[in-house]
XYZ file of C-alpha atoms in Angstrom:
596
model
C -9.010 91.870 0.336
C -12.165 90.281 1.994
C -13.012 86.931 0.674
C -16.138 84.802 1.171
C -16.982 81.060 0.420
C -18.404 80.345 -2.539
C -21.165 77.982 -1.216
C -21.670 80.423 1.743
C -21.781 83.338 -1.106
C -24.527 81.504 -2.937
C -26.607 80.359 0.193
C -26.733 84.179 1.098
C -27.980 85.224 -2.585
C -31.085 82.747 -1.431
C -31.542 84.850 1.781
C -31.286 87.966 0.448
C -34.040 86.440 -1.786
C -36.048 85.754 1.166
C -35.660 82.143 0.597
C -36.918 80.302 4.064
C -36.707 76.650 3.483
C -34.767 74.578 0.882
C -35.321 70.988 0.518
C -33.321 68.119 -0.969
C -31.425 65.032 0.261
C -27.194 65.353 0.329
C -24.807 63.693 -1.593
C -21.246 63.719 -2.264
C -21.583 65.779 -5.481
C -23.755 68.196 -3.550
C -21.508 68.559 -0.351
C -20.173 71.912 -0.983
C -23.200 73.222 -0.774
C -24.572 71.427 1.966
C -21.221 72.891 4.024
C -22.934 76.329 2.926
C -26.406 75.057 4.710
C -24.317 74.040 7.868
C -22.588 77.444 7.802
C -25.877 79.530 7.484
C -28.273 77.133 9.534
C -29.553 80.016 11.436
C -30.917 81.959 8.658
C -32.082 79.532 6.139
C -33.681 76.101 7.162
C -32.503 72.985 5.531
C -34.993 70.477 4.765
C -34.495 66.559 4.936
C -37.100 64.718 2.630
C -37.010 61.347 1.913
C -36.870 61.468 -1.875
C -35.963 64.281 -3.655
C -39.187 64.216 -5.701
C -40.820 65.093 -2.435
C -38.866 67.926 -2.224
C -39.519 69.443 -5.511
C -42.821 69.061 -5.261
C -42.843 70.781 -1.836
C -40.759 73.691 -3.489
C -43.326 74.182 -6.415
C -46.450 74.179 -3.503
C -44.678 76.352 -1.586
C -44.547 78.721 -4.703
C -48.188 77.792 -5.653
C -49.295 78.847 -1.483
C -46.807 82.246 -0.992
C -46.117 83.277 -4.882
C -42.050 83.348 -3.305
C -39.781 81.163 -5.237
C -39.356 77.840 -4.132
C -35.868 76.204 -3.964
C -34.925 71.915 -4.237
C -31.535 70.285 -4.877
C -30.346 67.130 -6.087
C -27.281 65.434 -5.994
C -25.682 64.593 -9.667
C -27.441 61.780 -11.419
C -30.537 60.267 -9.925
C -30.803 62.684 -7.406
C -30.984 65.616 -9.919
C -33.211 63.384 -12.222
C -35.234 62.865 -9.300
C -36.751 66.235 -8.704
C -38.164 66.397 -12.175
C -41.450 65.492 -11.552
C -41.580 68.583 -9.561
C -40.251 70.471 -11.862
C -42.328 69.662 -14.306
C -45.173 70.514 -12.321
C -43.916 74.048 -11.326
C -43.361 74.185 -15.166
C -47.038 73.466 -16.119
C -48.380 75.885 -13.263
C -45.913 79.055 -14.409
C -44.746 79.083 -10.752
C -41.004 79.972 -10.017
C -38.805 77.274 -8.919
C -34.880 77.258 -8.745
C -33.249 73.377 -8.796
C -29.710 73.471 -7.873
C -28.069 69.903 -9.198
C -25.018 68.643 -8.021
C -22.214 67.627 -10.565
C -19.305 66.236 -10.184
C -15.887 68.071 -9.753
C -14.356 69.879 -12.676
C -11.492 67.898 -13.297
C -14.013 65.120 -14.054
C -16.325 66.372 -15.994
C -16.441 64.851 -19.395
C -14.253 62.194 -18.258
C -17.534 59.151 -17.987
C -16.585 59.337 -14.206
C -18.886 58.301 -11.752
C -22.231 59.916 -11.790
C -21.238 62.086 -14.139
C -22.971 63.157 -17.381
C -24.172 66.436 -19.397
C -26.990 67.734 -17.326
C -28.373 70.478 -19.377
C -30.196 68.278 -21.800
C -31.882 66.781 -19.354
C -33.374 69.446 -17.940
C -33.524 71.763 -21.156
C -37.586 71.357 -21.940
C -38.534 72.152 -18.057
C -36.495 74.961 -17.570
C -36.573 78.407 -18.769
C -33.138 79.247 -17.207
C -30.653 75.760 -17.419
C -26.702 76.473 -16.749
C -23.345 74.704 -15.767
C -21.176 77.197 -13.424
C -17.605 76.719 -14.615
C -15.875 79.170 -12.032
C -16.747 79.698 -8.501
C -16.756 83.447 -9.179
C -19.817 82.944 -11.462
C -21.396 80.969 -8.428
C -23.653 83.682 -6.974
C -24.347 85.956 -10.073
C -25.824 82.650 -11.648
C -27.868 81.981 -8.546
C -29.398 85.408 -8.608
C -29.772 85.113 -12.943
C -31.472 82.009 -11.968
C -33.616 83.719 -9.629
C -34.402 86.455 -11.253
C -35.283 84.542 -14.481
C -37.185 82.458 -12.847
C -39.521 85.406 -11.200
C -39.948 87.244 -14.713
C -40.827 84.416 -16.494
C -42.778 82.436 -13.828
C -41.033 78.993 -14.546
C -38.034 76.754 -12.923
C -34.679 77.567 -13.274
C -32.027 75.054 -12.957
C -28.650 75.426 -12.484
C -25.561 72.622 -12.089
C -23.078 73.454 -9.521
C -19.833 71.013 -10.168
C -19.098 70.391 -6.363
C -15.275 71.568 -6.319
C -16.209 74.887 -7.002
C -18.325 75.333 -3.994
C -15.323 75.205 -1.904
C -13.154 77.858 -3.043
C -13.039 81.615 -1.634
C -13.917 84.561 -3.930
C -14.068 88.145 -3.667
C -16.716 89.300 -1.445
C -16.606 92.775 -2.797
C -17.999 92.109 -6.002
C -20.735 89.618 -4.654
C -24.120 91.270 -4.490
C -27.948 90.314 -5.332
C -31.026 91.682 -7.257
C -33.333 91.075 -4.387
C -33.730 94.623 -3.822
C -34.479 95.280 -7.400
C -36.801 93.217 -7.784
C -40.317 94.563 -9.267
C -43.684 93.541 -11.338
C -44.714 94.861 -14.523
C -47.922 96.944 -13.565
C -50.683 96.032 -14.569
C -52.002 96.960 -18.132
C -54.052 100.397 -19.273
C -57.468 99.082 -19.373
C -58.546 99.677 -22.965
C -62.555 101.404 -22.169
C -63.595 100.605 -25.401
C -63.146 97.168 -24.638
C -65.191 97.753 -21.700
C -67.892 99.027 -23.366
C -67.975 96.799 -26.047
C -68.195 93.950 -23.147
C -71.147 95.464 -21.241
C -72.746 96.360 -24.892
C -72.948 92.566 -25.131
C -74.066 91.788 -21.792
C -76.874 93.868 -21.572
C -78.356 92.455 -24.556
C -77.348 88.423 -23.732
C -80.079 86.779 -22.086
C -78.229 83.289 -20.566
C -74.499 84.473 -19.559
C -72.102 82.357 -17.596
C -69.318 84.388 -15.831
C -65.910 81.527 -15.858
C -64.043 82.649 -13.782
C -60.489 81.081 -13.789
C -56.866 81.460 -11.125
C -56.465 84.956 -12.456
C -59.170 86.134 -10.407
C -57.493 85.301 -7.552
C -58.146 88.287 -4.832
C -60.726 89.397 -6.958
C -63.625 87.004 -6.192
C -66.195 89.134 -4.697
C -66.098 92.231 -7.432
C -67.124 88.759 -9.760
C -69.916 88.092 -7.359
C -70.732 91.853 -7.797
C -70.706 91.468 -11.295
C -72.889 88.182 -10.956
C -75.591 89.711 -8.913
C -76.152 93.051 -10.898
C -76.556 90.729 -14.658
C -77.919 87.486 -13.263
C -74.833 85.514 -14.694
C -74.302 82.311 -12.644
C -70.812 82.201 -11.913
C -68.159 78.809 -13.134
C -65.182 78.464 -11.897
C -61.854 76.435 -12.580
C -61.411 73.472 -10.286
C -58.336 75.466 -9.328
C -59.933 78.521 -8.143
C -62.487 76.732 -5.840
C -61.302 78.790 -2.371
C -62.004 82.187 -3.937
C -65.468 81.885 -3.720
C -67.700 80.900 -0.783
C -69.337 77.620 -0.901
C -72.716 79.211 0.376
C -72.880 81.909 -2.521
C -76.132 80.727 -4.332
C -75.242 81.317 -8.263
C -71.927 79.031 -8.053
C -71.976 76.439 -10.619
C -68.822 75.198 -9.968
C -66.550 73.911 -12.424
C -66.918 72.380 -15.863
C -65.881 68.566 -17.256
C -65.089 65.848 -15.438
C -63.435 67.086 -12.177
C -66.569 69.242 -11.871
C -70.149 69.739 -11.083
C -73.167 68.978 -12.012
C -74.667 72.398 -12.558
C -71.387 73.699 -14.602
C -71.737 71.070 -17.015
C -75.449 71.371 -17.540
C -75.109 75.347 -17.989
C -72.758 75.915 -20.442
C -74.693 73.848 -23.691
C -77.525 76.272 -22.460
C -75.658 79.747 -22.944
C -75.493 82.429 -25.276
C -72.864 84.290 -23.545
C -69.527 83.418 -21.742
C -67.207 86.214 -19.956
C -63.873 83.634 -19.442
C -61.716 85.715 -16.809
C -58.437 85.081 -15.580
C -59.375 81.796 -17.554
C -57.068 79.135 -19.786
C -59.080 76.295 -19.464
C -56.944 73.468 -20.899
C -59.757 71.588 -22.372
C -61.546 73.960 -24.028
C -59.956 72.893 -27.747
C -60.860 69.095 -27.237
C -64.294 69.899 -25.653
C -67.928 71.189 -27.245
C -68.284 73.038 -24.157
C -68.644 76.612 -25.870
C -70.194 74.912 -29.063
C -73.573 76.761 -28.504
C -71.980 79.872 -27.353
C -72.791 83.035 -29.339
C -70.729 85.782 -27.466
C -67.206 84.961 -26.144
C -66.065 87.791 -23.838
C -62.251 87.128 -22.569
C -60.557 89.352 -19.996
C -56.712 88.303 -19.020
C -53.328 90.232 -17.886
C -51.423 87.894 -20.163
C -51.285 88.599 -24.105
C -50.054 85.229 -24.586
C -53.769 83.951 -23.136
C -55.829 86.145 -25.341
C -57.738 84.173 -28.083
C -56.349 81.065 -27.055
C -58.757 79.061 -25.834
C -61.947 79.951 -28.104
C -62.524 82.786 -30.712
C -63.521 85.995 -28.577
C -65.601 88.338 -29.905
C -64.716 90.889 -27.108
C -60.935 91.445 -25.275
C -60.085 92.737 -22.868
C -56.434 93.178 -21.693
C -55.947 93.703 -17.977
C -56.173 92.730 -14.630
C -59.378 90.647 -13.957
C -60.660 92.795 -10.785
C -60.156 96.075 -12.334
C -61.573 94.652 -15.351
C -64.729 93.548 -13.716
C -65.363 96.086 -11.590
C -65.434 98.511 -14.789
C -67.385 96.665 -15.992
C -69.769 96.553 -13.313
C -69.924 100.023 -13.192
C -71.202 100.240 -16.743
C -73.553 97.117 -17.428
C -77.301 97.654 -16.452
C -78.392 96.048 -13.364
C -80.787 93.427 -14.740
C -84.119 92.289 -13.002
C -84.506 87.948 -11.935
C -84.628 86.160 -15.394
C -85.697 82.717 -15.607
C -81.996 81.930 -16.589
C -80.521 83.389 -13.183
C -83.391 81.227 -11.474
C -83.300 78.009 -12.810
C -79.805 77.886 -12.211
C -80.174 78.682 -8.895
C -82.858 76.091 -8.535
C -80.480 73.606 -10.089
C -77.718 74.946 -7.662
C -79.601 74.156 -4.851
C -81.177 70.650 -5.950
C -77.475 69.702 -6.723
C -76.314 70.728 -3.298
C -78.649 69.010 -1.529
C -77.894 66.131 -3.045
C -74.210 66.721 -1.914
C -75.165 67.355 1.181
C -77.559 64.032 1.934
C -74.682 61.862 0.791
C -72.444 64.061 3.078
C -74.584 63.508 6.389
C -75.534 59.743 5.555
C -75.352 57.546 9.299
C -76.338 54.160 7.861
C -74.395 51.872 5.010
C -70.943 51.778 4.380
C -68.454 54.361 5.087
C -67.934 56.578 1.757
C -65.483 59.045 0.967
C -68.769 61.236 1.337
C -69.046 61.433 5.270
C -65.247 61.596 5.442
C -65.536 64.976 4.049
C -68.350 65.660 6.332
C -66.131 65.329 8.834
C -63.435 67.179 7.177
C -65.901 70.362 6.708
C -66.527 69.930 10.515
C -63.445 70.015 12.028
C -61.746 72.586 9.650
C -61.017 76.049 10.577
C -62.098 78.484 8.672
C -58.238 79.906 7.551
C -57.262 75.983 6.900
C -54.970 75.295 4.462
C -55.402 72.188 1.974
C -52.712 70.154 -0.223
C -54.743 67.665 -2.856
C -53.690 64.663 -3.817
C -54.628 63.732 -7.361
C -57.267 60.902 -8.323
C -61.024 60.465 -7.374
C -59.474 63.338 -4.283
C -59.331 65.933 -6.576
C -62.669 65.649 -8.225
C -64.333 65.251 -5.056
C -62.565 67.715 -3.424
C -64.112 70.350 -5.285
C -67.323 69.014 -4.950
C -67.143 68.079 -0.930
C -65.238 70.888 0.568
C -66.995 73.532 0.996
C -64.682 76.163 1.197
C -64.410 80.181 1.935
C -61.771 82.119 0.446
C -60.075 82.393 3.817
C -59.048 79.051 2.834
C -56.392 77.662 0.565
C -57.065 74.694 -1.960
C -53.817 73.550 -3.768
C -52.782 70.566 -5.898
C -51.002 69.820 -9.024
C -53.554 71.771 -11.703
C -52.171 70.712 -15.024
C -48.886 68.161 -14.760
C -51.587 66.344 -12.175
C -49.128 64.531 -10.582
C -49.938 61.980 -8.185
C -48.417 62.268 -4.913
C -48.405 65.997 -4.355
C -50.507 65.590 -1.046
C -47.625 64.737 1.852
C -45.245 67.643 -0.463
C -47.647 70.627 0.072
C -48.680 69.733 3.421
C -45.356 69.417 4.391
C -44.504 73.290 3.019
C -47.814 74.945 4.052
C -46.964 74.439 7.866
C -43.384 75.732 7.220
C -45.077 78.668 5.669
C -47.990 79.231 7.736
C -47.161 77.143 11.097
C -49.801 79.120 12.824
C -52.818 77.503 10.684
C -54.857 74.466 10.235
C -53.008 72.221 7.134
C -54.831 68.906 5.463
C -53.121 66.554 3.441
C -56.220 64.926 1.585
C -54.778 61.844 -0.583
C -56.238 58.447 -1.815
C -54.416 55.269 -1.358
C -53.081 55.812 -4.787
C -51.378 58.638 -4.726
C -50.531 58.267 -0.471
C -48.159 55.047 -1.669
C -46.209 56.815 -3.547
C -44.701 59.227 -0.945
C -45.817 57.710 2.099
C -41.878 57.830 3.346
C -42.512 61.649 3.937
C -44.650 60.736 6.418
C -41.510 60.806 8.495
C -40.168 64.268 7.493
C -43.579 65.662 9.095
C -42.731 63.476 12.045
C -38.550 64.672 12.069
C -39.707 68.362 12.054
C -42.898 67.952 14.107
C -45.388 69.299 12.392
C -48.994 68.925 13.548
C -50.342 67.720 9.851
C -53.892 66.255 9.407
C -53.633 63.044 6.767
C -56.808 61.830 5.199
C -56.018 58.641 3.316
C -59.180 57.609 1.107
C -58.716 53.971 1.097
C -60.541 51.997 -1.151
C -57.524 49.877 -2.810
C -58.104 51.097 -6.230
C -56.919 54.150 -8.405
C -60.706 54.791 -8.542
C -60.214 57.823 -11.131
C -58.507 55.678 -13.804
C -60.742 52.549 -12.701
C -63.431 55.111 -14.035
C -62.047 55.993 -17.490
C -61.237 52.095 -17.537
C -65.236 51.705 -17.213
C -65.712 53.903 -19.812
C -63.352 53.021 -22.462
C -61.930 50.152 -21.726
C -63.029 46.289 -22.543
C -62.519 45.418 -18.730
C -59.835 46.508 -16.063
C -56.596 46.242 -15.551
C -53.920 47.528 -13.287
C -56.299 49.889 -10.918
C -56.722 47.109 -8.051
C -54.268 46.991 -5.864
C -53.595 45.156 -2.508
C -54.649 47.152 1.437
C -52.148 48.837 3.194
C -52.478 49.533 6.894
C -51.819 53.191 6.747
C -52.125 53.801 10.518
C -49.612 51.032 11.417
C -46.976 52.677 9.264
C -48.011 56.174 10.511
C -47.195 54.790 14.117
C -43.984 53.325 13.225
C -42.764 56.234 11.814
C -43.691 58.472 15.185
C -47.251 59.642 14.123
C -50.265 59.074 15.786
C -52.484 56.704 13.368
C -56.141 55.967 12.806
C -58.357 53.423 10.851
C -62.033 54.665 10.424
C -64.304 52.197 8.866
C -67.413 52.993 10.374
C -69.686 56.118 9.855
C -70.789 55.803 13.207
C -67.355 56.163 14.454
C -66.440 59.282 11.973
C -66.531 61.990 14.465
C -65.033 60.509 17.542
C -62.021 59.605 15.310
C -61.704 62.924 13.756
C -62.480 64.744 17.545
C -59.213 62.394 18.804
C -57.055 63.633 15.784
C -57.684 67.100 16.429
C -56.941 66.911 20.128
C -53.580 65.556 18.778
C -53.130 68.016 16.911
C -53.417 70.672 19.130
C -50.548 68.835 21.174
C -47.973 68.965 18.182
C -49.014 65.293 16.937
C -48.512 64.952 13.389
C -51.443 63.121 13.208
C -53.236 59.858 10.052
C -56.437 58.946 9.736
C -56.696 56.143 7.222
C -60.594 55.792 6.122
C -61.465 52.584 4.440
C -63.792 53.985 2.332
C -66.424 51.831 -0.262
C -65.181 51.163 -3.696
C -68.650 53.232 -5.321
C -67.846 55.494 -8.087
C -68.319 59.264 -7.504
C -71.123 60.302 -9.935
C -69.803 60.852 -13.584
C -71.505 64.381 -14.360
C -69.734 64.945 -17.402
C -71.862 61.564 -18.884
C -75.198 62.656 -16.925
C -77.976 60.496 -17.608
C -81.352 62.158 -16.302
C -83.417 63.652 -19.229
C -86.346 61.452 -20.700
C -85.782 63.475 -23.865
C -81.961 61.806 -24.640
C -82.216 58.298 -22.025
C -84.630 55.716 -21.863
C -86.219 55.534 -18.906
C -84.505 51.842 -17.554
C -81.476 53.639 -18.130
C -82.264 56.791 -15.916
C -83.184 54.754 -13.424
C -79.861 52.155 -13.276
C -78.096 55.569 -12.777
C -80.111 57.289 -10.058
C -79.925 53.640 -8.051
C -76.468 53.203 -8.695
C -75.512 56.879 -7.644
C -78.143 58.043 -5.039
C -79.249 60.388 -7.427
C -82.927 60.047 -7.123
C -84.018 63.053 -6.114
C -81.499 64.494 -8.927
C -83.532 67.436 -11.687
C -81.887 67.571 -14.933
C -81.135 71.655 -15.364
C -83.823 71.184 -18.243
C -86.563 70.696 -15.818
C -85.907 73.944 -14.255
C -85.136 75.636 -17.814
C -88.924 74.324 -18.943
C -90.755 75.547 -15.928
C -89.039 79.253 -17.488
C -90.060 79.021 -20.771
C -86.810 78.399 -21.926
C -85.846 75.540 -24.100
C -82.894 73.519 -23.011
C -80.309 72.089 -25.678
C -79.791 68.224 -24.866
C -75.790 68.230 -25.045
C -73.594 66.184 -23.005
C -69.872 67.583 -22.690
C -67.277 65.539 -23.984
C -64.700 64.460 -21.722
C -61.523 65.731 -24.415
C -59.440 62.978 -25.643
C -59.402 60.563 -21.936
């Protein structure tokens, strides 16, 4: 009878999967496998990262950018424990990832022999599917359980392959997949009672904010739709900034602390909130629908559905059929003086953005970098986030379309995700424009990578915001701390290490020369450089506009005026100016930042 390898049998349960790229480091409890990888080189490509963290993390962007499963390994021990800080952050995103950990051979196993240990404990609270194989027959029906699991439940699946077991030949007559099986719930009935109980609400509400969270992902312009026809402003996530255009005029942005300006000062002002496609993790340790009357929430998962605040309307479903029912049956609403003082406010906070953007005099700021940035990206350009002060102003400074893709690590917030997603967005999309934007923080702690988009020559653009601090946690230092401690740390020059490791490298510290730096980085690009730019940026503190301090009514007036001067705020109008000038009185309520 017809027998197959083991390790081959399970590599080709990946393929039929449509797995493309699998990424890990080898190791001599993982070497049965790897054999597999040499065996099936030409249909599935085998990734060499430097630490297997890296290549976690690249799995669960790579899940986050396609929605396709993304696949790590790990040798037994530290190379298994290794990956878990991807893990965990495919875990917190409900993205599926499948972690295959080496273990040593079966005749050692529970012997203390090198390396060895029980492995599903460790990995028992990240994973939804955690196994040992104890036969190589059960090698590629637990692969494809993992798999599978992993897909209906949208969370990691790890399984422990002892490495003896790779090596044997099985049956290949019995060995199959579920690829082809494979299929989505559809989506829910939409309950029309629910719908009319929603628009019942919003015809009557006078100061609605639409919040639009991930799940309207695809559905962004039936919410501008929506926005238009009942004068609702629209919020959005900081995850779900590349659905919308940066140009549409009632985007608020999003709320708290890695937010906006406009977000934050709308919400204490509304009666109404429709939270789509929404679980905004703060919302239990915030006020920020303390003054809300109405709570409308539409979401395709039951789990999600009164979670977050009491609703007084639900709606189960799928956000854009949701919203576009609803659209049909709300009544189109003339300009209220709601819908124009937060455009107003829109506006006055965008120019602001935009003069510290274009600034050509001072010190170079993380500001102009991203005018640069904005500049020289195409308009399908992908872009892996870092986490730190490049998250928050990320959402602020790029002004994206939703041609565009904007990932990072939403909830675990993991530092050094940057050089990870990069890395898998050109494997996935090699045709299109991909950003790594990372401070010096978060850039440290996987600059070896560097070198796997060097090895596998990938044209990469690397921003590193430079300003040898972690600036984000400097800021919660400032704020509840007695003085700092551990966020200084000592210069690094980025674009000498870039150029030792076979990149080209750049050191911008002058505005003046932003744009020749950034032209010469995209002219290496276009030649298959994989390409640095290190921007020593100033130390100055992004402006805090969850602690805003502009109204007369709530500030003393030495006090508004330290913070304007300190953050180039001075042509800055609290949202209350523009509520006043309506005939609408505002409510003086900061947002609380939620337990940081």
């Amino acid at each position: 009878m017809d027998k197959i390898n083991a390790g081959v049998a399970a590599v080709k349960v990946l393929e039929e999967w449509g797995v493309k790229h699998i990424y890990g480091i080898p190791g001599g409890s993982i070497n049965s496998l790897m054999d597999a990888l040499l065996h099936e080189k030409d249909k599935i490509n085998y990734i060499q990262v430097r630490h297997e963290e890296v290549g976690a993390l690249a799995a669960a962007m790579h899940a986050k950018y396609t929605g396709h499963i993304g696949v790590a390994f790990g040798s037994a021990g530290p190379g298994g424990t290794y990956l878990l800080n991807g893990l965990y952050d495919a875990r917190e995103d409900h993205v599926p990832v499948l972690a295959i950990v080496g273990q040593f051979a079966t005749n050692g196993m529970n012997m203390d022999t090198f390396q060895e240990m029980n492995e599903n404990p460790i990995y028992a609270d990240v994973a939804i599917y955690n196994r040992t194989i104890t036969t190589a027959e059960q090698i590629p029906h637990v692969i494809d359980e993992a798999i599978r699991q992993a897909y209906a439940k949208n969370g990691v699946a790890v399984v422990q392959l002892p490495v003896n077991l790779g090596t044997f030949d099985i049956l290949a007559k019995p060995f199959y997949s579920a690829a082809n099986a494979h299929r989505t719930f559809p989506n829910p009935t939409l309950h029309f009672g629910d719908i009319e109980a929603a628009a019942k609400i919003l015809d009557a509400s006078e100061k609605t904010i639409i919040y639009a969270g991930i799940g309207t992902r695809g559905a962004g312009q039936d919410v501008v739709d929506l926005s238009r026809k009942i004068k609702a402003p629209v919020a959005v996530t900081g995850i779900n900034f590349d659905e919308f255009d940066a140009d549409f005029e009632a985007l608020l942005g999003s709320a708290n602390r890695v937010a906006t300006k406009p977000a934050n000062e709308a919400f204490p002002n509304a009666d109404t909130v429709v939270f789509v496609g929404n679980n905004y993790p703060f919302a239990e340790v915030t006020n920020l629908f303390e003054n809300v009357k109405n709570f409308i929430q539409i979401d395709i998962n039951p789990a999600n559905l009164g979670k977050r605040n009491y609703n007084d309307v639900t709606i189960l479903g799928d956000a854009g059929e949701a919203i576009r029912e609803l659209t049909k049956l709300v009544q189109e609403k003339p300009e209220t003086g709601w819908w124009r003082a937060n455009l107003a406010n829109i506006k006055n906070w965008n120019a602001y953005v935009h003069k510290l953007e274009t600034k050509t005099e001072g010190d170079l700021q993380l500001y102009q970098v991203y005018h640069q940035i904005n500049t020289h990206a195409e308009d399908d350009a992908i872009f892996s986030i870092d986490v730190g002060d490049v998250t928050q102003t990320s959402v602020r400074h790029l002004h994206l379309n939703p041609k565009q893709m904007w990932r990072t690590s939403n909830l675990f917030a993991t530092m050094g995700i940057g050089i990870p997603g990069a890395l898998t967005a050109k494997l996935d999309f090699p045709t299109r424009q991909v950003w790594n934007l990372a401070g010096d923080g978060g850039f440290n702690m996987v600059m070896q990578d560097l070198a796997t988009e060097v090895q596998y020559k990938l044209p990469i653009i690397n921003v590193v915001f430079s300003n040898n601090q972690f600036g984000f946690i400097k800021d919660e230092q400032e704020e509840t701390n007695s003085g700092y401690i551990g966020v200084e740390f000592m210069g690094v020059d980025f674009a000498k290490i870039a150029e030792g490791m076979g990149a080209k490298g750049y050191t911008l510290t002058n505005i003046g020369d932003a744009k020749s730096v950034f032209d010469a980085a995209l002219a290496d690009i276009a030649k298959g450089e994989t390409v640095l730019i290190d921007a020593k940026i100033s130390g100055d503190r992004p402006i805090p506009v969850e602690a805003l301090v502009l109204d007369e009514k709530i500030h003393d007036k030495g006090a508004i005026a330290a913070y304007r001067e300190r953050y180039e705020a001075e042509d800055l109008v609290s949202l209350a100016v523009y509520l006043k000038a309506e005939g609408i009185e505002p409510e003086y309520k900061a947002i609380d930042l939620g337990g940081f």
